[in-house]
PDB file of C-alpha atoms in Angstrom:
ATOM      1  CA  ASP A   1    -113.592 113.692  83.596  1.00 94.00           C
ATOM      2  CA  ARG A   2    -112.264 111.678  86.533  1.00 92.00           C
ATOM      3  CA  ASP A   3    -115.358 112.321  88.649  1.00 94.00           C
ATOM      4  CA  LYS A   4    -117.621 110.812  86.005  1.00 95.00           C
ATOM      5  CA  GLY A   5    -115.121 108.133  84.940  1.00 95.00           C
ATOM      6  CA  VAL A   6    -115.282 109.091  81.261  1.00 97.00           C
ATOM      7  CA  PHE A   7    -113.016 110.510  78.581  1.00 97.00           C
ATOM      8  CA  ALA A   8    -113.597 112.187  75.239  1.00 97.00           C
ATOM      9  CA  ILE A   9    -111.700 111.287  72.089  1.00 97.00           C
ATOM     10  CA  LYS A  10    -111.769 112.266  68.427  1.00 96.00           C
ATOM     11  CA  PRO A  11    -113.645 110.095  65.949  1.00 96.00           C
ATOM     12  CA  SER A  12    -111.673 107.764  63.711  1.00 96.00           C
ATOM     13  CA  GLY A  13    -110.667 109.135  60.324  1.00 94.00           C
ATOM     14  CA  VAL A  14    -112.491 112.465  60.564  1.00 95.00           C
ATOM     15  CA  PRO A  15    -110.256 115.396  59.533  1.00 93.00           C
ATOM     16  CA  TYR A  16    -109.821 117.979  62.290  1.00 90.00           C
ATOM     17  CA  GLU A  17    -110.984 120.788  60.013  1.00 95.00           C
ATOM     18  CA  ASP A  18    -114.316 118.977  59.445  1.00 93.00           C
ATOM     19  CA  MET A  19    -114.939 117.969  63.072  1.00 94.00           C
ATOM     20  CA  THR A  20    -117.587 119.519  65.283  1.00 95.00           C
ATOM     21  CA  VAL A  21    -118.230 118.973  68.979  1.00 94.00           C
ATOM     22  CA  ASP A  22    -121.054 116.597  68.002  1.00 95.00           C
ATOM     23  CA  ASP A  23    -118.480 114.282  66.393  1.00 97.00           C
ATOM     24  CA  ILE A  24    -116.529 113.716  69.625  1.00 97.00           C
ATOM     25  CA  VAL A  25    -117.001 110.315  71.263  1.00 98.00           C
ATOM     26  CA  VAL A  26    -117.252 109.881  75.045  1.00 98.00           C
ATOM     27  CA  LEU A  27    -116.415 106.513  76.613  1.00 98.00           C
ATOM     28  CA  ASP A  28    -115.918 105.134  80.087  1.00 97.00           C
ATOM     29  CA  LEU A  29    -112.564 103.647  81.108  1.00 96.00           C
ATOM     30  CA  GLU A  30    -113.764 100.166  80.107  1.00 96.00           C
ATOM     31  CA  LEU A  31    -114.437 101.491  76.564  1.00 97.00           C
ATOM     32  CA  ASN A  32    -118.226 101.494  76.788  1.00 97.00           C
ATOM     33  CA  ARG A  33    -119.715 104.280  74.663  1.00 97.00           C
ATOM     34  CA  VAL A  34    -121.412 106.938  76.770  1.00 97.00           C
ATOM     35  CA  TRP A  35    -122.070 109.491  74.055  1.00 96.00           C
ATOM     36  CA  GLY A  36    -121.483 110.003  70.341  1.00 96.00           C
ATOM     37  CA  ARG A  37    -122.566 108.379  67.099  1.00 95.00           C
ATOM     38  CA  LEU A  38    -119.197 107.942  65.339  1.00 97.00           C
ATOM     39  CA  ASN A  39    -116.504 105.343  65.864  1.00 97.00           C
ATOM     40  CA  PRO A  40    -113.803 106.516  68.274  1.00 97.00           C
ATOM     41  CA  SER A  41    -110.151 106.810  67.308  1.00 96.00           C
ATOM     42  CA  SER A  42    -108.412 103.514  66.618  1.00 95.00           C
ATOM     43  CA  ASP A  43    -105.973 104.498  69.399  1.00 96.00           C
ATOM     44  CA  THR A  44    -108.758 104.653  72.010  1.00 97.00           C
ATOM     45  CA  PRO A  45    -107.614 101.469  73.839  1.00 98.00           C
ATOM     46  CA  THR A  46    -104.097 102.936  74.152  1.00 98.00           C
ATOM     47  CA  HIS A  47    -105.450 106.114  75.725  1.00 98.00           C
ATOM     48  CA  ALA A  48    -107.680 104.129  78.087  1.00 98.00           C
ATOM     49  CA  VAL A  49    -104.617 102.222  79.336  1.00 98.00           C
ATOM     50  CA  PHE A  50    -102.940 105.555  80.146  1.00 97.00           C
ATOM     51  CA  TYR A  51    -105.993 106.894  81.997  1.00 97.00           C
ATOM     52  CA  ARG A  52    -106.268 103.707  84.066  1.00 97.00           C
ATOM     53  CA  ALA A  53    -102.514 103.483  84.820  1.00 97.00           C
ATOM     54  CA  PHE A  54    -101.820 107.194  85.387  1.00 97.00           C
ATOM     55  CA  PRO A  55    -104.601 108.654  87.582  1.00 96.00           C
ATOM     56  CA  GLU A  56    -102.801 112.021  87.628  1.00 95.00           C
ATOM     57  CA  ILE A  57    -103.424 112.714  83.927  1.00 97.00           C
ATOM     58  CA  GLY A  58    -106.421 114.346  82.313  1.00 96.00           C
ATOM     59  CA  GLY A  59    -105.404 114.304  78.662  1.00 97.00           C
ATOM     60  CA  ALA A  60    -103.347 112.238  76.215  1.00 98.00           C
ATOM     61  CA  VAL A  61    -102.108 112.951  72.691  1.00 97.00           C
ATOM     62  CA  HIS A  62    -100.659 110.780  69.939  1.00 97.00           C
ATOM     63  CA  THR A  63     -98.879 112.200  66.908  1.00 97.00           C
ATOM     64  CA  HIS A  64     -96.592 111.060  64.148  1.00 97.00           C
ATOM     65  CA  SER A  65     -94.400 114.159  64.337  1.00 98.00           C
ATOM     66  CA  THR A  66     -91.267 113.713  62.242  1.00 98.00           C
ATOM     67  CA  HIS A  67     -88.331 113.746  64.649  1.00 98.00           C
ATOM     68  CA  ALA A  68     -89.989 112.069  67.638  1.00 98.00           C
ATOM     69  CA  THR A  69     -91.271 109.364  65.285  1.00 98.00           C
ATOM     70  CA  ALA A  70     -87.748 108.918  63.901  1.00 98.00           C
ATOM     71  CA  PHE A  71     -86.499 108.157  67.430  1.00 98.00           C
ATOM     72  CA  ALA A  72     -89.401 105.707  67.895  1.00 98.00           C
ATOM     73  CA  GLN A  73     -88.636 104.005  64.576  1.00 98.00           C
ATOM     74  CA  ALA A  74     -84.986 103.712  65.558  1.00 98.00           C
ATOM     75  CA  GLY A  75     -86.024 102.206  68.900  1.00 98.00           C
ATOM     76  CA  CYS A  76     -84.088 104.907  70.765  1.00 98.00           C
ATOM     77  CA  GLU A  77     -84.942 106.936  73.806  1.00 98.00           C
ATOM     78  CA  ILE A  78     -84.430 110.683  73.541  1.00 98.00           C
ATOM     79  CA  PRO A  79     -81.504 111.417  75.863  1.00 98.00           C
ATOM     80  CA  VAL A  80     -81.242 114.598  77.909  1.00 98.00           C
ATOM     81  CA  LEU A  81     -78.914 116.750  75.821  1.00 98.00           C
ATOM     82  CA  GLY A  82     -79.845 120.251  76.888  1.00 97.00           C
ATOM     83  CA  THR A  83     -81.776 122.466  79.206  1.00 95.00           C
ATOM     84  CA  THR A  84     -84.823 122.744  76.940  1.00 96.00           C
ATOM     85  CA  HIS A  85     -85.346 119.007  77.402  1.00 97.00           C
ATOM     86  CA  ALA A  86     -84.682 119.301  81.144  1.00 96.00           C
ATOM     87  CA  ASP A  87     -87.243 122.093  81.519  1.00 95.00           C
ATOM     88  CA  TYR A  88     -90.030 119.669  80.576  1.00 95.00           C
ATOM     89  CA  PHE A  89     -88.827 116.066  80.913  1.00 96.00           C
ATOM     90  CA  TYR A  90     -87.036 114.798  84.025  1.00 95.00           C
ATOM     91  CA  GLY A  91     -84.765 112.283  82.344  1.00 95.00           C
ATOM     92  CA  PRO A  92     -84.695 110.646  78.949  1.00 97.00           C
ATOM     93  CA  VAL A  93     -87.942 110.216  77.045  1.00 97.00           C
ATOM     94  CA  PRO A  94     -88.226 106.418  77.064  1.00 97.00           C
ATOM     95  CA  CYS A  95     -88.851 104.224  74.066  1.00 98.00           C
ATOM     96  CA  ALA A  96     -91.083 101.290  74.938  1.00 98.00           C
ATOM     97  CA  ARG A  97     -90.117  97.759  74.059  1.00 97.00           C
ATOM     98  CA  GLN A  98     -91.083  96.068  70.808  1.00 97.00           C
ATOM     99  CA  LEU A  99     -94.494  94.432  70.833  1.00 97.00           C
ATOM    100  CA  THR A 100     -94.563  90.658  70.609  1.00 97.00           C
ATOM    101  CA  ARG A 101     -96.308  88.890  67.733  1.00 97.00           C
ATOM    102  CA  GLU A 102     -99.059  87.808  70.128  1.00 98.00           C
ATOM    103  CA  GLU A 103     -99.598  91.389  71.334  1.00 97.00           C
ATOM    104  CA  ILE A 104     -99.801  92.644  67.754  1.00 97.00           C
ATOM    105  CA  GLU A 105    -102.269  89.962  66.722  1.00 97.00           C
ATOM    106  CA  GLN A 106    -104.467  89.877  69.824  1.00 96.00           C
ATOM    107  CA  ASP A 107    -104.704  93.322  71.400  1.00 95.00           C
ATOM    108  CA  TYR A 108    -102.501  95.738  69.462  1.00 97.00           C
ATOM    109  CA  GLU A 109    -103.728  99.136  70.661  1.00 97.00           C
ATOM    110  CA  ALA A 110    -104.056  98.220  74.357  1.00 98.00           C
ATOM    111  CA  ALA A 111    -100.706  96.408  74.207  1.00 98.00           C
ATOM    112  CA  THR A 112     -99.141  99.590  72.844  1.00 98.00           C
ATOM    113  CA  GLY A 113    -100.357 101.415  75.932  1.00 98.00           C
ATOM    114  CA  ARG A 114     -99.176  98.666  78.256  1.00 98.00           C
ATOM    115  CA  THR A 115     -95.634  98.680  76.838  1.00 98.00           C
ATOM    116  CA  ILE A 116     -95.469 102.407  77.520  1.00 98.00           C
ATOM    117  CA  THR A 117     -96.848 102.123  81.053  1.00 97.00           C
ATOM    118  CA  GLU A 118     -94.322  99.317  81.701  1.00 97.00           C
ATOM    119  CA  ALA A 119     -91.561 101.805  80.859  1.00 95.00           C
ATOM    120  CA  PHE A 120     -92.877 104.017  83.687  1.00 92.00           C
ATOM    121  CA  ALA A 121     -92.812 101.415  86.447  1.00 89.00           C
ATOM    122  CA  GLY A 122     -91.673 103.237  89.588  1.00 86.00           C
ATOM    123  CA  LYS A 123     -91.645 106.644  87.834  1.00 90.00           C
ATOM    124  CA  ASN A 124     -93.965 109.626  88.025  1.00 94.00           C
ATOM    125  CA  PRO A 125     -95.563 110.024  84.570  1.00 96.00           C
ATOM    126  CA  LEU A 126     -95.984 113.761  85.117  1.00 96.00           C
ATOM    127  CA  HIS A 127     -92.216 114.218  85.510  1.00 95.00           C
ATOM    128  CA  THR A 128     -91.645 112.814  82.022  1.00 95.00           C
ATOM    129  CA  PRO A 129     -94.992 113.396  80.302  1.00 97.00           C
ATOM    130  CA  GLY A 130     -94.346 111.401  77.168  1.00 97.00           C
ATOM    131  CA  ALA A 131     -92.883 108.280  75.643  1.00 98.00           C
ATOM    132  CA  LEU A 132     -92.194 106.660  72.303  1.00 98.00           C
ATOM    133  CA  ALA A 133     -93.935 103.536  71.058  1.00 98.00           C
ATOM    134  CA  MET A 134     -91.208 101.571  69.297  1.00 97.00           C
ATOM    135  CA  GLY A 135     -91.622 101.604  65.536  1.00 97.00           C
ATOM    136  CA  HIS A 136     -94.726 103.764  65.892  1.00 97.00           C
ATOM    137  CA  GLY A 137     -94.482 107.267  67.342  1.00 98.00           C
ATOM    138  CA  PRO A 138     -94.811 109.575  70.334  1.00 98.00           C
ATOM    139  CA  PHE A 139     -97.510 109.725  72.979  1.00 98.00           C
ATOM    140  CA  THR A 140     -97.735 112.555  75.489  1.00 98.00           C
ATOM    141  CA  TRP A 141    -100.020 113.384  78.394  1.00 98.00           C
ATOM    142  CA  GLY A 142    -100.682 116.046  81.004  1.00 97.00           C
ATOM    143  CA  ARG A 143    -102.986 117.054  83.825  1.00 96.00           C
ATOM    144  CA  THR A 144    -105.263 118.609  81.185  1.00 96.00           C
ATOM    145  CA  PRO A 145    -105.806 118.066  77.468  1.00 96.00           C
ATOM    146  CA  ALA A 146    -104.144 121.443  76.794  1.00 97.00           C
ATOM    147  CA  GLN A 147    -101.030 120.352  78.717  1.00 97.00           C
ATOM    148  CA  ALA A 148    -100.954 117.088  76.765  1.00 98.00           C
ATOM    149  CA  VAL A 149    -101.013 119.016  73.467  1.00 98.00           C
ATOM    150  CA  HIS A 150     -98.341 121.420  74.731  1.00 98.00           C
ATOM    151  CA  ASN A 151     -96.164 118.451  75.741  1.00 98.00           C
ATOM    152  CA  ALA A 152     -96.564 116.953  72.244  1.00 98.00           C
ATOM    153  CA  VAL A 153     -95.276 120.184  70.689  1.00 98.00           C
ATOM    154  CA  VAL A 154     -92.381 120.387  73.165  1.00 98.00           C
ATOM    155  CA  LEU A 155     -91.498 116.718  72.618  1.00 98.00           C
ATOM    156  CA  GLU A 156     -91.190 117.251  68.871  1.00 98.00           C
ATOM    157  CA  GLU A 157     -88.956 120.297  69.407  1.00 98.00           C
ATOM    158  CA  VAL A 158     -86.787 118.346  71.866  1.00 98.00           C
ATOM    159  CA  ALA A 159     -86.552 115.458  69.381  1.00 98.00           C
ATOM    160  CA  THR A 160     -85.582 117.860  66.591  1.00 98.00           C
ATOM    161  CA  MET A 161     -82.825 119.409  68.701  1.00 98.00           C
ATOM    162  CA  ALA A 162     -81.651 115.948  69.790  1.00 98.00           C
ATOM    163  CA  SER A 163     -81.416 114.779  66.163  1.00 98.00           C
ATOM    164  CA  LEU A 164     -79.282 117.766  65.260  1.00 98.00           C
ATOM    165  CA  THR A 165     -77.150 117.562  68.413  1.00 98.00           C
ATOM    166  CA  LEU A 166     -76.446 113.846  68.003  1.00 98.00           C
ATOM    167  CA  SER A 167     -75.460 114.395  64.356  1.00 97.00           C
ATOM    168  CA  LEU A 168     -72.806 116.854  65.578  1.00 97.00           C
ATOM    169  CA  ASN A 169     -71.718 114.938  68.682  1.00 97.00           C
ATOM    170  CA  PRO A 170     -73.093 111.403  69.257  1.00 96.00           C
ATOM    171  CA  THR A 171     -71.762 111.346  72.832  1.00 96.00           C
ATOM    172  CA  ALA A 172     -73.292 114.672  73.963  1.00 96.00           C
ATOM    173  CA  ARG A 173     -75.235 114.542  77.250  1.00 96.00           C
ATOM    174  CA  LEU A 174     -76.362 117.127  79.795  1.00 95.00           C
ATOM    175  CA  SER A 175     -75.051 116.511  83.308  1.00 94.00           C
ATOM    176  CA  ALA A 176     -77.510 115.094  85.834  1.00 94.00           C
ATOM    177  CA  ASP A 177     -76.902 118.117  88.058  1.00 93.00           C
ATOM    178  CA  GLN A 178     -77.804 120.620  85.338  1.00 93.00           C
ATOM    179  CA  MET A 179     -80.835 118.547  84.308  1.00 92.00           C
ATOM    180  CA  LYS A 180     -82.099 118.485  87.892  1.00 91.00           C
ATOM    181  CA  LYS A 181     -81.509 122.238  88.311  1.00 89.00           C
ATOM    182  CA  HIS A 182     -83.504 123.117  85.208  1.00 85.00           C
ATOM    183  CA  TYR A 183     -86.346 120.713  85.900  1.00 90.00           C
ATOM    184  CA  LEU A 184     -86.763 121.786  89.524  1.00 86.00           C
ATOM    185  CA  ARG A 185     -86.682 125.497  88.595  1.00 84.00           C
ATOM    186  CA  LYS A 186     -90.040 124.936  86.868  1.00 85.00           C
ATOM    187  CA  HIS A 187     -91.557 122.030  88.808  1.00 83.00           C
ATOM    188  CA  GLY A 188     -92.036 121.048  92.406  1.00 76.00           C
ATOM    189  CA  PRO A 189     -92.596 122.848  95.690  1.00 79.00           C
ATOM    190  CA  ASN A 190     -89.502 125.084  95.446  1.00 78.00           C
ATOM    191  CA  ALA A 191     -89.924 126.130  91.781  1.00 75.00           C
ATOM    192  CA  THR A 192     -88.700 129.646  91.076  1.00 78.00           C
ATOM    193  CA  TYR A 193     -89.871 130.008  87.459  1.00 79.00           C
ATOM    194  CA  GLY A 194     -92.810 132.301  86.710  1.00 75.00           C
ATOM    195  CA  GLN A 195     -94.873 134.564  88.912  1.00 74.00           C
ATOM    196  CA  ARG A 196     -96.450 133.775  92.267  1.00 69.00           C
TER     197      ARG A 196
END
């Protein structure tokens, strides 16, 4: 809730199937608890970095989905190989740099967020609504929590297709022109996809 300067996040270690709305934790952007009795997710500082750095977003998601995590563990971006990727991500999905020893020891979760926001310097985070934390896994975001979840599902599908494509042809890439065409069909002021 940008107007109130707060965000909600799941409690740490509570299975989704056991969670109720009363278990959700609400914090301000400086990580002060506003509401909730349980400990927030251990990734809360990472999410707070995103909300502070990307004022356009209203939701963030972190998963350990198989194929996107494999790219993160390999330290590889997900290149644009096809139009499915281009429909949702305007360019490669970046893989953030490796954390330093000091970052790991002193401020691990916030440093994870900072390495990702560094990878977006000069870029619009809504044009590529996700990134990989090296050695860790994918993070996605969107204007709403529902969009962030949708982008997490799409990112895993894109990563799965990329894994298969690269196993068949390691040099495969979609042309910049075709990528731009597919992205702009769905996004931007002249989008033609969907109904008016």
